[in-house]
């Protein structure tokens, strides 16, 4: 059975909260940002996108500014899948071609390849359901992004 976006996000948060309790021994409540309001944030979209990339690289153990590296070696593709999914959550109306172009996926005409973004989003959903290692890294990325956004908003 496929999970809806809202169920998947709730599951990510619940799983990561359990991991934090196991790690710290304390109950820590995560703050969740309304994704539809990310466009209205006082931060610009490019600032949020760069912050997302850096946090996903951190969560997946990728060197800084390497998420767009076109290698197929793990964990690079998985980090890109996670970026496509999380970006689409924060900016649901964003053009998939432009999203793919951010990570260097181009058609032979030089435009963004929207199918790469669609594939990445679907692959994230599939991996999240079956791969526990991927699930932990994706939850960690989601947590880092939420924490960064919350800190920026409160500052």
mmCIF file of C-alpha atoms in Angstrom:
data_model
loop_
_atom_site.group_PDB
_atom_site.id
_atom_site.type_symbol
_atom_site.label_atom_id
_atom_site.label_comp_id
_atom_site.label_asym_id
_atom_site.label_seq_id
_atom_site.Cartn_x
_atom_site.Cartn_y
_atom_site.Cartn_z
ATOM 1 C CA UNK A 1 0.000 0.000 0.000
ATOM 2 C CA UNK A 2 1.360 3.409 -1.006
ATOM 3 C CA UNK A 3 1.595 6.155 1.589
ATOM 4 C CA UNK A 4 0.333 9.664 0.943
ATOM 5 C CA UNK A 5 2.778 12.564 1.243
ATOM 6 C CA UNK A 6 1.318 13.623 4.562
ATOM 7 C CA UNK A 7 1.545 10.066 5.953
ATOM 8 C CA UNK A 8 5.125 9.732 4.727
ATOM 9 C CA UNK A 9 6.178 12.997 6.382
ATOM 10 C CA UNK A 10 4.409 12.028 9.622
ATOM 11 C CA UNK A 11 6.155 8.662 9.521
ATOM 12 C CA UNK A 12 9.539 10.330 8.914
ATOM 13 C CA UNK A 13 9.020 12.629 11.895
ATOM 14 C CA UNK A 14 7.795 9.840 14.200
ATOM 15 C CA UNK A 15 10.687 7.567 13.227
ATOM 16 C CA UNK A 16 13.280 10.262 13.740
ATOM 17 C CA UNK A 17 11.772 11.284 17.087
ATOM 18 C CA UNK A 18 12.088 7.638 18.218
ATOM 19 C CA UNK A 19 15.708 7.580 17.038
ATOM 20 C CA UNK A 20 16.408 10.785 18.977
ATOM 21 C CA UNK A 21 14.843 9.319 22.132
ATOM 22 C CA UNK A 22 16.957 6.176 21.758
ATOM 23 C CA UNK A 23 20.090 8.256 21.205
ATOM 24 C CA UNK A 24 19.608 10.995 23.802
ATOM 25 C CA UNK A 25 17.335 9.294 26.320
ATOM 26 C CA UNK A 26 15.030 12.336 26.237
ATOM 27 C CA UNK A 27 11.800 13.038 24.404
ATOM 28 C CA UNK A 28 12.444 15.702 21.795
ATOM 29 C CA UNK A 29 9.559 17.179 19.838
ATOM 30 C CA UNK A 30 10.271 18.259 16.279
ATOM 31 C CA UNK A 31 8.852 21.500 14.947
ATOM 32 C CA UNK A 32 7.256 21.137 11.540
ATOM 33 C CA UNK A 33 7.115 23.921 8.967
ATOM 34 C CA UNK A 34 4.031 24.296 6.782
ATOM 35 C CA UNK A 35 5.369 23.382 3.341
ATOM 36 C CA UNK A 36 2.906 25.528 1.448
ATOM 37 C CA UNK A 37 4.182 28.591 3.285
ATOM 38 C CA UNK A 38 7.843 28.015 2.368
ATOM 39 C CA UNK A 39 7.254 30.209 -0.682
ATOM 40 C CA UNK A 40 6.100 32.998 1.641
ATOM 41 C CA UNK A 41 9.080 32.726 4.008
ATOM 42 C CA UNK A 42 11.278 35.758 4.626
ATOM 43 C CA UNK A 43 14.114 33.674 3.203
ATOM 44 C CA UNK A 44 14.453 33.643 -0.545
ATOM 45 C CA UNK A 45 13.897 30.401 -2.415
ATOM 46 C CA UNK A 46 17.577 30.186 -3.524
ATOM 47 C CA UNK A 47 18.671 30.526 0.125
ATOM 48 C CA UNK A 48 16.307 27.744 1.180
ATOM 49 C CA UNK A 49 17.431 25.558 -1.742
ATOM 50 C CA UNK A 50 21.120 25.988 -0.881
ATOM 51 C CA UNK A 51 20.402 25.261 2.771
ATOM 52 C CA UNK A 52 18.508 22.121 1.731
ATOM 53 C CA UNK A 53 21.402 20.938 -0.443
ATOM 54 C CA UNK A 54 23.981 21.484 2.321
ATOM 55 C CA UNK A 55 21.846 19.684 4.932
ATOM 56 C CA UNK A 56 21.149 16.732 2.638
ATOM 57 C CA UNK A 57 24.868 16.456 1.844
ATOM 58 C CA UNK A 58 25.584 16.483 5.578
ATOM 59 C CA UNK A 59 22.947 13.824 6.294
ATOM 60 C CA UNK A 60 24.186 11.504 3.533
ATOM 61 C CA UNK A 61 27.891 12.082 4.239
ATOM 62 C CA UNK A 62 28.663 13.775 0.929
ATOM 63 C CA UNK A 63 31.361 16.481 0.688
ATOM 64 C CA UNK A 64 30.010 20.029 0.418
ATOM 65 C CA UNK A 65 28.756 21.187 -2.981
ATOM 66 C CA UNK A 66 28.872 17.644 -4.426
ATOM 67 C CA UNK A 67 25.160 16.749 -4.531
ATOM 68 C CA UNK A 68 25.047 17.643 -8.233
ATOM 69 C CA UNK A 69 27.941 15.276 -8.984
ATOM 70 C CA UNK A 70 26.601 12.944 -11.683
ATOM 71 C CA UNK A 71 28.253 9.801 -10.324
ATOM 72 C CA UNK A 72 26.075 6.741 -9.735
ATOM 73 C CA UNK A 73 28.049 5.580 -6.707
ATOM 74 C CA UNK A 74 26.136 5.492 -3.453
ATOM 75 C CA UNK A 75 25.155 7.734 -1.660
ATOM 76 C CA UNK A 76 25.128 10.440 -4.369
ATOM 77 C CA UNK A 77 22.010 9.256 -6.253
ATOM 78 C CA UNK A 78 20.160 8.679 -2.996
ATOM 79 C CA UNK A 79 20.936 12.209 -1.824
ATOM 80 C CA UNK A 80 19.585 13.537 -5.132
ATOM 81 C CA UNK A 81 16.393 11.456 -4.737
ATOM 82 C CA UNK A 82 15.938 12.906 -1.259
ATOM 83 C CA UNK A 83 16.567 16.444 -2.531
ATOM 84 C CA UNK A 84 13.979 16.094 -5.288
ATOM 85 C CA UNK A 85 11.394 14.806 -2.817
ATOM 86 C CA UNK A 86 12.021 17.349 -0.064
ATOM 87 C CA UNK A 87 12.232 20.241 -2.521
ATOM 88 C CA UNK A 88 8.884 19.250 -4.000
ATOM 89 C CA UNK A 89 7.406 19.177 -0.484
ATOM 90 C CA UNK A 90 8.528 22.718 0.264
ATOM 91 C CA UNK A 91 7.800 24.133 -3.185
ATOM 92 C CA UNK A 92 4.922 22.089 -4.639
ATOM 93 C CA UNK A 93 4.344 24.466 -7.554
ATOM 94 C CA UNK A 94 7.998 24.552 -8.632
ATOM 95 C CA UNK A 95 8.701 23.438 -12.202
ATOM 96 C CA UNK A 96 10.224 19.929 -12.326
ATOM 97 C CA UNK A 97 12.422 20.853 -15.290
ATOM 98 C CA UNK A 98 13.996 23.691 -13.305
ATOM 99 C CA UNK A 99 14.411 21.398 -10.308
ATOM 100 C CA UNK A 100 16.276 18.829 -12.426
ATOM 101 C CA UNK A 101 18.389 21.561 -14.007
ATOM 102 C CA UNK A 102 19.601 22.620 -10.521
ATOM 103 C CA UNK A 103 21.318 19.262 -10.182
ATOM 104 C CA UNK A 104 22.629 19.203 -13.737
ATOM 105 C CA UNK A 105 20.050 16.959 -15.441
ATOM 106 C CA UNK A 106 19.656 18.361 -18.957
ATOM 107 C CA UNK A 107 18.022 17.263 -22.174
ATOM 108 C CA UNK A 108 19.909 17.488 -25.456
ATOM 109 C CA UNK A 109 18.282 20.917 -25.933
ATOM 110 C CA UNK A 110 19.863 22.240 -22.716
ATOM 111 C CA UNK A 111 16.614 22.359 -20.777
ATOM 112 C CA UNK A 112 16.001 20.567 -17.484
ATOM 113 C CA UNK A 113 15.007 16.923 -17.750
ATOM 114 C CA UNK A 114 11.768 16.757 -15.740
ATOM 115 C CA UNK A 115 11.715 12.953 -15.938
ATOM 116 C CA UNK A 116 14.814 12.819 -13.719
ATOM 117 C CA UNK A 117 12.952 14.733 -11.019
ATOM 118 C CA UNK A 118 9.873 12.512 -11.367
ATOM 119 C CA UNK A 119 12.052 9.385 -11.190
ATOM 120 C CA UNK A 120 13.917 10.768 -8.160
ATOM 121 C CA UNK A 121 10.716 11.529 -6.271
ATOM 122 C CA UNK A 122 9.327 8.063 -6.981
ATOM 123 C CA UNK A 123 12.626 6.377 -6.125
ATOM 124 C CA UNK A 124 12.700 8.242 -2.795
ATOM 125 C CA UNK A 125 9.248 6.922 -1.941
ATOM 126 C CA UNK A 126 10.241 3.372 -2.899
ATOM 127 C CA UNK A 127 13.550 3.417 -1.011
ATOM 128 C CA UNK A 128 11.980 5.027 2.037
ATOM 129 C CA UNK A 129 9.566 2.111 2.369
ATOM 130 C CA UNK A 130 12.137 -0.703 2.069
ATOM 131 C CA UNK A 131 15.665 0.529 2.862
ATOM 132 C CA UNK A 132 16.265 1.251 6.545
ATOM 133 C CA UNK A 133 19.673 2.861 5.959
ATOM 134 C CA UNK A 134 18.168 5.226 3.402
ATOM 135 C CA UNK A 135 15.267 5.931 5.743
ATOM 136 C CA UNK A 136 17.608 6.975 8.559
ATOM 137 C CA UNK A 137 19.620 9.268 6.240
ATOM 138 C CA UNK A 138 16.444 10.805 4.775
ATOM 139 C CA UNK A 139 15.028 11.383 8.271
ATOM 140 C CA UNK A 140 18.308 12.965 9.320
ATOM 141 C CA UNK A 141 18.223 15.281 6.265
ATOM 142 C CA UNK A 142 14.615 16.198 6.967
ATOM 143 C CA UNK A 143 15.462 16.946 10.601
ATOM 144 C CA UNK A 144 18.471 19.120 9.678
ATOM 145 C CA UNK A 145 16.361 21.107 7.210
ATOM 146 C CA UNK A 146 13.534 21.604 9.702
ATOM 147 C CA UNK A 147 16.031 22.677 12.355
ATOM 148 C CA UNK A 148 17.743 25.130 9.985
ATOM 149 C CA UNK A 149 14.451 26.652 8.871
ATOM 150 C CA UNK A 150 13.214 26.976 12.445
ATOM 151 C CA UNK A 151 16.443 28.646 13.559
ATOM 152 C CA UNK A 152 16.322 31.079 10.634
ATOM 153 C CA UNK A 153 12.680 31.942 11.330
ATOM 154 C CA UNK A 154 13.210 32.479 15.073
ATOM 155 C CA UNK A 155 16.423 34.511 14.655
#
